[in-house]
Amino acid sequence: MNLFPALLAGGTLGAGTALLVRELLLPQAALGPALARSAPAALTAPEPEPDRDETWGRWLLSRLEHLPGVRVPAKDLALLGQGPGRFMLKKTALAALGLFCPVIATIPWIIAGVGLPFYVPAGVGLLAAGLLFITPDLAVRDQAKRAREEFAHALSAYLDLVALKRAADAGPAEALEKAADVGRGWPFLYLQGALRRARMEKIPPYQALSELAAEYDLPVLADVADIMRGSATDGAAVYKALRARTAALTTELLAGQATEANAASEKMTAPGALLAVLVMLLMAFPAVIRMLAV
């Protein structure tokens, strides 16, 4: 009979741990929402109604957005294909879970007759709620960072293709569109949608690329748009500029990967040193025991 509260507390803690692990995973950007956002309005169906979670999340967001510390990373969420409502609902659910888990965990202690001051679970609950409330922000920031790195890698290949098209006397718009049509990854889908919208709305392609860069905070794409602004006057200079930007971007990406590899290697230094110390202690333990026994 007294086992039910313990099972309830354990199940609640397990569910919270599973939800936290799920938040820390690094999914790729959703292709469906990417196509729906980047395709021109004339070629897409009306935006579907938000689902129940998104609706509740937007209701929460409308009431919590004015509080200090409540912030929604709109550009990061748009890049990842996630809605702000679902993001806020997730933050609120995690905070509520962190707030009530310590209280539920004290039920077996109370049943066992062990009294705890009320401020202990309350303080732990507030601390856990605060930490879990910011967990989705950290996860989204990390996912968006990786998504921008992936976009930069794809853009390096895209710049090479655009430069080759320009060297073959293709026009600026033609070079941008044909180079974008080669790829099938989500960065190329973003580029295809932006360039298609530029053609439908009769605006310069570099303007569409600039708007795409501003919408999703992609500075490398803004550099490409700036280079293509001069394509109508001097094709050879643009070709050289594209090749130079490709080389610089490749160098930056390689340097970033080398930095990450060095950081990962440094993280392994402490466990390796600790393991070596433990091995030395195990080897010296019998000799020390014999010396003490004499």
PDB file of C-alpha atoms in Angstrom:
ATOM      1  CA  MET A   1       0.000   0.000   0.000  1.00  0.00           C
ATOM      2  CA  ASN A   2       2.878   2.343   0.767  1.00  0.00           C
ATOM      3  CA  LEU A   3       4.529   1.380  -2.505  1.00  0.00           C
ATOM      4  CA  PHE A   4       2.254   3.501  -4.707  1.00  0.00           C
ATOM      5  CA  PRO A   5       3.692   6.937  -3.760  1.00  0.00           C
ATOM      6  CA  ALA A   6       7.218   5.659  -4.346  1.00  0.00           C
ATOM      7  CA  LEU A   7       6.225   4.291  -7.765  1.00  0.00           C
ATOM      8  CA  LEU A   8       4.502   7.596  -8.590  1.00  0.00           C
ATOM      9  CA  ALA A   9       7.573   9.586  -7.596  1.00  0.00           C
ATOM     10  CA  GLY A  10       9.894   7.293  -9.544  1.00  0.00           C
ATOM     11  CA  GLY A  11       7.682   7.438 -12.631  1.00  0.00           C
ATOM     12  CA  THR A  12       7.528  11.222 -12.498  1.00  0.00           C
ATOM     13  CA  LEU A  13      11.304  11.516 -12.166  1.00  0.00           C
ATOM     14  CA  GLY A  14      11.802   9.029 -15.003  1.00  0.00           C
ATOM     15  CA  ALA A  15       9.420  10.936 -17.287  1.00  0.00           C
ATOM     16  CA  GLY A  16      11.202  14.189 -16.529  1.00  0.00           C
ATOM     17  CA  THR A  17      14.598  12.634 -17.257  1.00  0.00           C
ATOM     18  CA  ALA A  18      13.330  11.208 -20.564  1.00  0.00           C
ATOM     19  CA  LEU A  19      11.901  14.581 -21.588  1.00  0.00           C
ATOM     20  CA  LEU A  20      15.160  16.328 -20.674  1.00  0.00           C
ATOM     21  CA  VAL A  21      17.225  13.851 -22.718  1.00  0.00           C
ATOM     22  CA  ARG A  22      14.861  14.323 -25.662  1.00  0.00           C
ATOM     23  CA  GLU A  23      15.348  18.100 -25.461  1.00  0.00           C
ATOM     24  CA  LEU A  24      19.133  17.729 -25.536  1.00  0.00           C
ATOM     25  CA  LEU A  25      19.109  15.712 -28.747  1.00  0.00           C
ATOM     26  CA  LEU A  26      20.157  17.497 -31.934  1.00  0.00           C
ATOM     27  CA  PRO A  27      17.598  16.894 -34.671  1.00  0.00           C
ATOM     28  CA  GLN A  28      18.140  18.209 -38.153  1.00  0.00           C
ATOM     29  CA  ALA A  29      16.067  21.061 -39.496  1.00  0.00           C
ATOM     30  CA  ALA A  30      12.611  19.930 -40.712  1.00  0.00           C
ATOM     31  CA  LEU A  31      12.432  19.936 -44.517  1.00  0.00           C
ATOM     32  CA  GLY A  32       8.655  20.226 -44.746  1.00  0.00           C
ATOM     33  CA  PRO A  33       8.399  23.518 -42.819  1.00  0.00           C
ATOM     34  CA  ALA A  34      11.481  24.784 -44.674  1.00  0.00           C
ATOM     35  CA  LEU A  35       9.799  24.290 -48.029  1.00  0.00           C
ATOM     36  CA  ALA A  36       6.547  25.777 -46.785  1.00  0.00           C
ATOM     37  CA  ARG A  37       8.317  28.914 -45.488  1.00  0.00           C
ATOM     38  CA  SER A  38      10.656  29.478 -48.402  1.00  0.00           C
ATOM     39  CA  ALA A  39       8.304  28.740 -51.323  1.00  0.00           C
ATOM     40  CA  PRO A  40       6.402  31.708 -52.792  1.00  0.00           C
ATOM     41  CA  ALA A  41       2.883  32.306 -51.561  1.00  0.00           C
ATOM     42  CA  ALA A  42       1.437  31.905 -55.055  1.00  0.00           C
ATOM     43  CA  LEU A  43       2.704  28.314 -55.268  1.00  0.00           C
ATOM     44  CA  THR A  44       1.825  27.121 -51.778  1.00  0.00           C
ATOM     45  CA  ALA A  45      -1.380  26.238 -50.022  1.00  0.00           C
ATOM     46  CA  PRO A  46      -2.722  28.435 -47.216  1.00  0.00           C
ATOM     47  CA  GLU A  47      -0.894  28.010 -43.940  1.00  0.00           C
ATOM     48  CA  PRO A  48      -2.571  25.261 -41.918  1.00  0.00           C
ATOM     49  CA  GLU A  49      -4.141  26.002 -38.603  1.00  0.00           C
ATOM     50  CA  PRO A  50      -1.787  25.489 -35.637  1.00  0.00           C
ATOM     51  CA  ASP A  51      -2.278  22.279 -33.706  1.00  0.00           C
ATOM     52  CA  ARG A  52      -3.426  22.101 -30.109  1.00  0.00           C
ATOM     53  CA  ASP A  53       0.061  22.314 -28.578  1.00  0.00           C
ATOM     54  CA  GLU A  54       0.970  25.332 -30.696  1.00  0.00           C
ATOM     55  CA  THR A  55      -2.320  27.053 -29.814  1.00  0.00           C
ATOM     56  CA  TRP A  56      -1.854  26.534 -26.086  1.00  0.00           C
ATOM     57  CA  GLY A  57       1.756  27.612 -26.333  1.00  0.00           C
ATOM     58  CA  ARG A  58       0.846  30.849 -28.082  1.00  0.00           C
ATOM     59  CA  TRP A  59      -1.736  31.519 -25.393  1.00  0.00           C
ATOM     60  CA  LEU A  60       0.968  31.073 -22.749  1.00  0.00           C
ATOM     61  CA  LEU A  61       3.390  33.194 -24.737  1.00  0.00           C
ATOM     62  CA  SER A  62       0.933  36.078 -24.981  1.00  0.00           C
ATOM     63  CA  ARG A  63       0.728  36.176 -21.178  1.00  0.00           C
ATOM     64  CA  LEU A  64       4.345  35.489 -20.280  1.00  0.00           C
ATOM     65  CA  GLU A  65       6.284  37.383 -22.951  1.00  0.00           C
ATOM     66  CA  HIS A  66       6.340  40.599 -20.904  1.00  0.00           C
ATOM     67  CA  LEU A  67       7.930  38.937 -17.876  1.00  0.00           C
ATOM     68  CA  PRO A  68      11.672  39.421 -17.341  1.00  0.00           C
ATOM     69  CA  GLY A  69      13.745  36.487 -18.498  1.00  0.00           C
ATOM     70  CA  VAL A  70      11.081  35.148 -20.882  1.00  0.00           C
ATOM     71  CA  ARG A  71      12.545  35.258 -24.372  1.00  0.00           C
ATOM     72  CA  VAL A  72      11.720  33.395 -27.570  1.00  0.00           C
ATOM     73  CA  PRO A  73      14.568  32.950 -30.103  1.00  0.00           C
ATOM     74  CA  ALA A  74      12.355  33.561 -33.141  1.00  0.00           C
ATOM     75  CA  LYS A  75      15.091  33.311 -35.795  1.00  0.00           C
ATOM     76  CA  ASP A  76      16.544  30.125 -34.351  1.00  0.00           C
ATOM     77  CA  LEU A  77      13.114  28.513 -34.142  1.00  0.00           C
ATOM     78  CA  ALA A  78      12.285  29.554 -37.709  1.00  0.00           C
ATOM     79  CA  LEU A  79      15.551  28.067 -38.946  1.00  0.00           C
ATOM     80  CA  LEU A  80      14.791  24.776 -37.172  1.00  0.00           C
ATOM     81  CA  GLY A  81      11.172  24.678 -38.335  1.00  0.00           C
ATOM     82  CA  GLN A  82       9.741  24.922 -34.807  1.00  0.00           C
ATOM     83  CA  GLY A  83       6.852  27.080 -33.666  1.00  0.00           C
ATOM     84  CA  PRO A  84       7.169  29.620 -30.830  1.00  0.00           C
ATOM     85  CA  GLY A  85       4.020  28.302 -29.162  1.00  0.00           C
ATOM     86  CA  ARG A  86       5.266  24.743 -28.881  1.00  0.00           C
ATOM     87  CA  PHE A  87       8.610  26.073 -27.642  1.00  0.00           C
ATOM     88  CA  MET A  88       6.955  28.082 -24.855  1.00  0.00           C
ATOM     89  CA  LEU A  89       4.712  25.156 -23.929  1.00  0.00           C
ATOM     90  CA  LYS A  90       7.779  22.941 -23.626  1.00  0.00           C
ATOM     91  CA  LYS A  91       9.545  25.470 -21.400  1.00  0.00           C
ATOM     92  CA  THR A  92       6.500  25.792 -19.148  1.00  0.00           C
ATOM     93  CA  ALA A  93       5.999  22.017 -18.900  1.00  0.00           C
ATOM     94  CA  LEU A  94       9.639  21.466 -17.963  1.00  0.00           C
ATOM     95  CA  ALA A  95       9.503  24.235 -15.349  1.00  0.00           C
ATOM     96  CA  ALA A  96       6.350  22.742 -13.823  1.00  0.00           C
ATOM     97  CA  LEU A  97       7.972  19.311 -13.796  1.00  0.00           C
ATOM     98  CA  GLY A  98      11.042  20.661 -12.012  1.00  0.00           C
ATOM     99  CA  LEU A  99       8.863  22.491  -9.499  1.00  0.00           C
ATOM    100  CA  PHE A 100       6.722  19.520  -8.474  1.00  0.00           C
ATOM    101  CA  CYS A 101       9.198  16.636  -8.727  1.00  0.00           C
ATOM    102  CA  PRO A 102      10.969  17.408  -5.398  1.00  0.00           C
ATOM    103  CA  VAL A 103       7.602  17.719  -3.676  1.00  0.00           C
ATOM    104  CA  ILE A 104       6.460  14.347  -5.023  1.00  0.00           C
ATOM    105  CA  ALA A 105       9.828  12.789  -4.171  1.00  0.00           C
ATOM    106  CA  THR A 106       9.342  13.685  -0.489  1.00  0.00           C
ATOM    107  CA  ILE A 107       6.112  11.665  -0.222  1.00  0.00           C
ATOM    108  CA  PRO A 108       7.909   8.347   0.521  1.00  0.00           C
ATOM    109  CA  TRP A 109       9.938  10.102   3.209  1.00  0.00           C
ATOM    110  CA  ILE A 110       6.783  11.469   4.798  1.00  0.00           C
ATOM    111  CA  ILE A 111       5.150   8.035   4.700  1.00  0.00           C
ATOM    112  CA  ALA A 112       8.256   6.544   6.291  1.00  0.00           C
ATOM    113  CA  GLY A 113       7.943   9.059   9.122  1.00  0.00           C
ATOM    114  CA  VAL A 114      10.982  11.145   8.197  1.00  0.00           C
ATOM    115  CA  GLY A 115      10.074  14.813   8.467  1.00  0.00           C
ATOM    116  CA  LEU A 116      11.652  17.385   6.171  1.00  0.00           C
ATOM    117  CA  PRO A 117      11.390  21.176   6.498  1.00  0.00           C
ATOM    118  CA  PHE A 118       8.995  22.575   3.905  1.00  0.00           C
ATOM    119  CA  TYR A 119      11.628  24.935   2.527  1.00  0.00           C
ATOM    120  CA  VAL A 120      13.885  22.066   1.414  1.00  0.00           C
ATOM    121  CA  PRO A 121      11.614  20.687  -1.359  1.00  0.00           C
ATOM    122  CA  ALA A 122      10.403  24.193  -2.129  1.00  0.00           C
ATOM    123  CA  GLY A 123      13.941  25.514  -2.643  1.00  0.00           C
ATOM    124  CA  VAL A 124      15.027  22.479  -4.645  1.00  0.00           C
ATOM    125  CA  GLY A 125      11.866  22.730  -6.735  1.00  0.00           C
ATOM    126  CA  LEU A 126      12.450  26.403  -7.541  1.00  0.00           C
ATOM    127  CA  LEU A 127      16.060  25.706  -8.493  1.00  0.00           C
ATOM    128  CA  ALA A 128      15.088  22.753 -10.680  1.00  0.00           C
ATOM    129  CA  ALA A 129      12.279  24.759 -12.296  1.00  0.00           C
ATOM    130  CA  GLY A 130      14.668  27.575 -13.181  1.00  0.00           C
ATOM    131  CA  LEU A 131      17.239  25.215 -14.654  1.00  0.00           C
ATOM    132  CA  LEU A 132      14.679  23.260 -16.679  1.00  0.00           C
ATOM    133  CA  PHE A 133      13.029  26.476 -17.879  1.00  0.00           C
ATOM    134  CA  ILE A 134      16.208  27.560 -19.674  1.00  0.00           C
ATOM    135  CA  THR A 135      17.045  24.072 -20.983  1.00  0.00           C
ATOM    136  CA  PRO A 136      15.011  24.483 -24.226  1.00  0.00           C
ATOM    137  CA  ASP A 137      16.782  27.799 -24.908  1.00  0.00           C
ATOM    138  CA  LEU A 138      20.180  26.131 -24.656  1.00  0.00           C
ATOM    139  CA  ALA A 139      19.056  23.195 -26.795  1.00  0.00           C
ATOM    140  CA  VAL A 140      17.600  25.447 -29.515  1.00  0.00           C
ATOM    141  CA  ARG A 141      20.690  27.653 -29.518  1.00  0.00           C
ATOM    142  CA  ASP A 142      22.955  24.624 -29.952  1.00  0.00           C
ATOM    143  CA  GLN A 143      20.758  23.136 -32.684  1.00  0.00           C
ATOM    144  CA  ALA A 144      20.584  26.463 -34.538  1.00  0.00           C
ATOM    145  CA  LYS A 145      24.358  26.848 -34.315  1.00  0.00           C
ATOM    146  CA  ARG A 146      24.853  23.437 -35.873  1.00  0.00           C
ATOM    147  CA  ALA A 147      22.230  24.179 -38.521  1.00  0.00           C
ATOM    148  CA  ARG A 148      24.056  27.393 -39.488  1.00  0.00           C
ATOM    149  CA  GLU A 149      27.330  25.478 -39.682  1.00  0.00           C
ATOM    150  CA  GLU A 150      25.662  22.963 -41.976  1.00  0.00           C
ATOM    151  CA  PHE A 151      24.292  25.815 -44.084  1.00  0.00           C
ATOM    152  CA  ALA A 152      27.776  27.331 -44.320  1.00  0.00           C
ATOM    153  CA  HIS A 153      29.189  24.019 -45.567  1.00  0.00           C
ATOM    154  CA  ALA A 154      26.464  23.807 -48.203  1.00  0.00           C
ATOM    155  CA  LEU A 155      26.992  27.439 -49.165  1.00  0.00           C
ATOM    156  CA  SER A 156      30.687  26.776 -49.783  1.00  0.00           C
ATOM    157  CA  ALA A 157      29.740  24.234 -52.443  1.00  0.00           C
ATOM    158  CA  TYR A 158      27.031  26.567 -53.751  1.00  0.00           C
ATOM    159  CA  LEU A 159      29.526  29.395 -54.237  1.00  0.00           C
ATOM    160  CA  ASP A 160      31.765  27.113 -56.278  1.00  0.00           C
ATOM    161  CA  LEU A 161      28.833  26.230 -58.519  1.00  0.00           C
ATOM    162  CA  VAL A 162      27.794  29.865 -58.940  1.00  0.00           C
ATOM    163  CA  ALA A 163      31.360  30.831 -59.836  1.00  0.00           C
ATOM    164  CA  LEU A 164      31.512  28.084 -62.476  1.00  0.00           C
ATOM    165  CA  LYS A 165      28.193  29.204 -63.970  1.00  0.00           C
ATOM    166  CA  ARG A 166      29.416  32.803 -64.100  1.00  0.00           C
ATOM    167  CA  ALA A 167      32.646  31.672 -65.736  1.00  0.00           C
ATOM    168  CA  ALA A 168      30.487  29.991 -68.420  1.00  0.00           C
ATOM    169  CA  ASP A 169      28.865  33.377 -69.199  1.00  0.00           C
ATOM    170  CA  ALA A 170      25.600  32.642 -67.390  1.00  0.00           C
ATOM    171  CA  GLY A 171      23.646  35.645 -66.155  1.00  0.00           C
ATOM    172  CA  PRO A 172      23.522  36.483 -62.442  1.00  0.00           C
ATOM    173  CA  ALA A 173      19.994  35.173 -61.876  1.00  0.00           C
ATOM    174  CA  GLU A 174      20.579  32.142 -64.073  1.00  0.00           C
ATOM    175  CA  ALA A 175      23.819  31.278 -62.305  1.00  0.00           C
ATOM    176  CA  LEU A 176      22.207  31.526 -58.879  1.00  0.00           C
ATOM    177  CA  GLU A 177      19.150  29.457 -59.811  1.00  0.00           C
ATOM    178  CA  LYS A 178      20.966  26.712 -61.729  1.00  0.00           C
ATOM    179  CA  ALA A 179      23.527  26.320 -58.948  1.00  0.00           C
ATOM    180  CA  ALA A 180      20.746  26.057 -56.341  1.00  0.00           C
ATOM    181  CA  ASP A 181      18.881  23.444 -58.385  1.00  0.00           C
ATOM    182  CA  VAL A 182      21.839  21.058 -58.146  1.00  0.00           C
ATOM    183  CA  GLY A 183      21.529  20.434 -54.414  1.00  0.00           C
ATOM    184  CA  ARG A 184      18.846  18.479 -52.543  1.00  0.00           C
ATOM    185  CA  GLY A 185      19.670  19.281 -48.925  1.00  0.00           C
ATOM    186  CA  TRP A 186      17.633  21.667 -46.815  1.00  0.00           C
ATOM    187  CA  PRO A 187      20.031  24.632 -47.352  1.00  0.00           C
ATOM    188  CA  PHE A 188      19.557  24.304 -51.106  1.00  0.00           C
ATOM    189  CA  LEU A 189      15.794  24.104 -50.598  1.00  0.00           C
ATOM    190  CA  TYR A 190      15.932  27.431 -48.777  1.00  0.00           C
ATOM    191  CA  LEU A 191      17.939  28.940 -51.641  1.00  0.00           C
ATOM    192  CA  GLN A 192      15.623  27.510 -54.294  1.00  0.00           C
ATOM    193  CA  GLY A 193      12.563  28.931 -52.547  1.00  0.00           C
ATOM    194  CA  ALA A 194      14.097  32.387 -52.155  1.00  0.00           C
ATOM    195  CA  LEU A 195      15.233  32.567 -55.782  1.00  0.00           C
ATOM    196  CA  ARG A 196      11.875  31.272 -57.025  1.00  0.00           C
ATOM    197  CA  ARG A 197      10.136  33.967 -55.011  1.00  0.00           C
ATOM    198  CA  ALA A 198      12.462  36.580 -56.522  1.00  0.00           C
ATOM    199  CA  ARG A 199      11.535  35.443 -60.020  1.00  0.00           C
ATOM    200  CA  MET A 200       7.798  35.481 -59.256  1.00  0.00           C
ATOM    201  CA  GLU A 201       7.876  38.891 -57.559  1.00  0.00           C
ATOM    202  CA  LYS A 202      10.238  40.448 -60.134  1.00  0.00           C
ATOM    203  CA  ILE A 203      12.863  41.477 -57.611  1.00  0.00           C
ATOM    204  CA  PRO A 204      16.650  41.085 -57.909  1.00  0.00           C
ATOM    205  CA  PRO A 205      17.942  37.681 -56.732  1.00  0.00           C
ATOM    206  CA  TYR A 206      20.462  39.267 -54.382  1.00  0.00           C
ATOM    207  CA  GLN A 207      17.601  41.075 -52.640  1.00  0.00           C
ATOM    208  CA  ALA A 208      15.829  37.765 -51.997  1.00  0.00           C
ATOM    209  CA  LEU A 209      19.063  36.283 -50.665  1.00  0.00           C
ATOM    210  CA  SER A 210      19.565  39.302 -48.393  1.00  0.00           C
ATOM    211  CA  GLU A 211      16.040  38.903 -47.019  1.00  0.00           C
ATOM    212  CA  LEU A 212      16.632  35.192 -46.454  1.00  0.00           C
ATOM    213  CA  ALA A 213      19.885  35.956 -44.627  1.00  0.00           C
ATOM    214  CA  ALA A 214      18.159  38.529 -42.415  1.00  0.00           C
ATOM    215  CA  GLU A 215      15.197  36.240 -41.684  1.00  0.00           C
ATOM    216  CA  TYR A 216      17.309  33.337 -40.448  1.00  0.00           C
ATOM    217  CA  ASP A 217      20.452  35.222 -39.325  1.00  0.00           C
ATOM    218  CA  LEU A 218      22.784  33.778 -41.971  1.00  0.00           C
ATOM    219  CA  PRO A 219      25.701  36.222 -42.346  1.00  0.00           C
ATOM    220  CA  VAL A 220      27.541  34.059 -44.893  1.00  0.00           C
ATOM    221  CA  LEU A 221      24.561  34.304 -47.224  1.00  0.00           C
ATOM    222  CA  ALA A 222      24.482  38.076 -46.795  1.00  0.00           C
ATOM    223  CA  ASP A 223      28.078  38.175 -48.068  1.00  0.00           C
ATOM    224  CA  VAL A 224      27.021  36.287 -51.207  1.00  0.00           C
ATOM    225  CA  ALA A 225      24.193  38.746 -51.810  1.00  0.00           C
ATOM    226  CA  ASP A 226      26.614  41.666 -51.487  1.00  0.00           C
ATOM    227  CA  ILE A 227      28.977  40.068 -54.001  1.00  0.00           C
ATOM    228  CA  MET A 228      26.192  39.435 -56.521  1.00  0.00           C
ATOM    229  CA  ARG A 229      25.107  43.068 -56.404  1.00  0.00           C
ATOM    230  CA  GLY A 230      28.125  43.895 -58.558  1.00  0.00           C
ATOM    231  CA  SER A 231      27.549  41.046 -60.995  1.00  0.00           C
ATOM    232  CA  ALA A 232      25.722  43.171 -63.557  1.00  0.00           C
ATOM    233  CA  THR A 233      28.715  45.429 -64.149  1.00  0.00           C
ATOM    234  CA  ASP A 234      31.838  43.254 -63.973  1.00  0.00           C
ATOM    235  CA  GLY A 235      31.426  39.484 -64.337  1.00  0.00           C
ATOM    236  CA  ALA A 236      35.135  38.687 -64.116  1.00  0.00           C
ATOM    237  CA  ALA A 237      35.527  40.609 -60.866  1.00  0.00           C
ATOM    238  CA  VAL A 238      32.492  38.826 -59.443  1.00  0.00           C
ATOM    239  CA  TYR A 239      33.973  35.463 -60.412  1.00  0.00           C
ATOM    240  CA  LYS A 240      37.194  36.313 -58.576  1.00  0.00           C
ATOM    241  CA  ALA A 241      35.245  37.597 -55.579  1.00  0.00           C
ATOM    242  CA  LEU A 242      33.174  34.400 -55.425  1.00  0.00           C
ATOM    243  CA  ARG A 243      36.269  32.211 -55.596  1.00  0.00           C
ATOM    244  CA  ALA A 244      37.975  34.284 -52.902  1.00  0.00           C
ATOM    245  CA  ARG A 245      34.910  34.119 -50.653  1.00  0.00           C
ATOM    246  CA  THR A 246      34.717  30.353 -51.166  1.00  0.00           C
ATOM    247  CA  ALA A 247      38.367  29.938 -50.169  1.00  0.00           C
ATOM    248  CA  ALA A 248      37.898  32.154 -47.112  1.00  0.00           C
ATOM    249  CA  LEU A 249      34.737  30.322 -46.056  1.00  0.00           C
ATOM    250  CA  THR A 250      36.420  26.945 -46.454  1.00  0.00           C
ATOM    251  CA  THR A 251      39.326  28.133 -44.322  1.00  0.00           C
ATOM    252  CA  GLU A 252      36.940  29.379 -41.641  1.00  0.00           C
ATOM    253  CA  LEU A 253      35.050  26.086 -41.579  1.00  0.00           C
ATOM    254  CA  LEU A 254      38.248  24.040 -41.358  1.00  0.00           C
ATOM    255  CA  ALA A 255      39.528  26.262 -38.555  1.00  0.00           C
ATOM    256  CA  GLY A 256      36.256  25.820 -36.683  1.00  0.00           C
ATOM    257  CA  GLN A 257      36.413  22.054 -37.046  1.00  0.00           C
ATOM    258  CA  ALA A 258      40.023  22.032 -35.839  1.00  0.00           C
ATOM    259  CA  THR A 259      39.014  24.101 -32.803  1.00  0.00           C
ATOM    260  CA  GLU A 260      36.185  21.699 -31.968  1.00  0.00           C
ATOM    261  CA  ALA A 261      38.523  18.726 -32.333  1.00  0.00           C
ATOM    262  CA  ASN A 262      41.093  20.332 -30.012  1.00  0.00           C
ATOM    263  CA  ALA A 263      38.395  21.110 -27.464  1.00  0.00           C
ATOM    264  CA  ALA A 264      37.176  17.511 -27.574  1.00  0.00           C
ATOM    265  CA  SER A 265      40.737  16.270 -27.110  1.00  0.00           C
ATOM    266  CA  GLU A 266      41.256  18.555 -24.119  1.00  0.00           C
ATOM    267  CA  LYS A 267      38.064  17.235 -22.529  1.00  0.00           C
ATOM    268  CA  MET A 268      39.539  13.744 -22.661  1.00  0.00           C
ATOM    269  CA  THR A 269      42.737  14.803 -20.873  1.00  0.00           C
ATOM    270  CA  ALA A 270      41.239  14.941 -17.378  1.00  0.00           C
ATOM    271  CA  PRO A 271      39.543  11.494 -17.529  1.00  0.00           C
ATOM    272  CA  GLY A 272      42.742   9.998 -18.957  1.00  0.00           C
ATOM    273  CA  ALA A 273      44.862  11.515 -16.204  1.00  0.00           C
ATOM    274  CA  LEU A 274      42.394  10.335 -13.545  1.00  0.00           C
ATOM    275  CA  LEU A 275      42.451   6.826 -14.986  1.00  0.00           C
ATOM    276  CA  ALA A 276      46.261   6.809 -14.916  1.00  0.00           C
ATOM    277  CA  VAL A 277      46.267   7.894 -11.261  1.00  0.00           C
ATOM    278  CA  LEU A 278      43.781   5.157 -10.365  1.00  0.00           C
ATOM    279  CA  VAL A 279      45.909   2.534 -12.120  1.00  0.00           C
ATOM    280  CA  MET A 280      49.008   3.717 -10.246  1.00  0.00           C
ATOM    281  CA  LEU A 281      47.127   3.551  -6.941  1.00  0.00           C
ATOM    282  CA  LEU A 282      45.935   0.026  -7.693  1.00  0.00           C
ATOM    283  CA  MET A 283      49.471  -1.051  -8.536  1.00  0.00           C
ATOM    284  CA  ALA A 284      50.911   0.520  -5.391  1.00  0.00           C
ATOM    285  CA  PHE A 285      48.147  -0.683  -3.053  1.00  0.00           C
ATOM    286  CA  PRO A 286      49.562  -4.213  -2.340  1.00  0.00           C
ATOM    287  CA  ALA A 287      53.036  -2.827  -1.589  1.00  0.00           C
ATOM    288  CA  VAL A 288      51.609  -0.216   0.773  1.00  0.00           C
ATOM    289  CA  ILE A 289      49.544  -2.871   2.571  1.00  0.00           C
ATOM    290  CA  ARG A 290      52.615  -5.095   3.056  1.00  0.00           C
ATOM    291  CA  MET A 291      54.642  -2.158   4.393  1.00  0.00           C
ATOM    292  CA  LEU A 292      51.922  -1.315   6.900  1.00  0.00           C
ATOM    293  CA  ALA A 293      51.529  -4.932   7.948  1.00  0.00           C
ATOM    294  CA  VAL A 294      55.231  -5.290   8.864  1.00  0.00           C
TER     295      VAL A 294
END
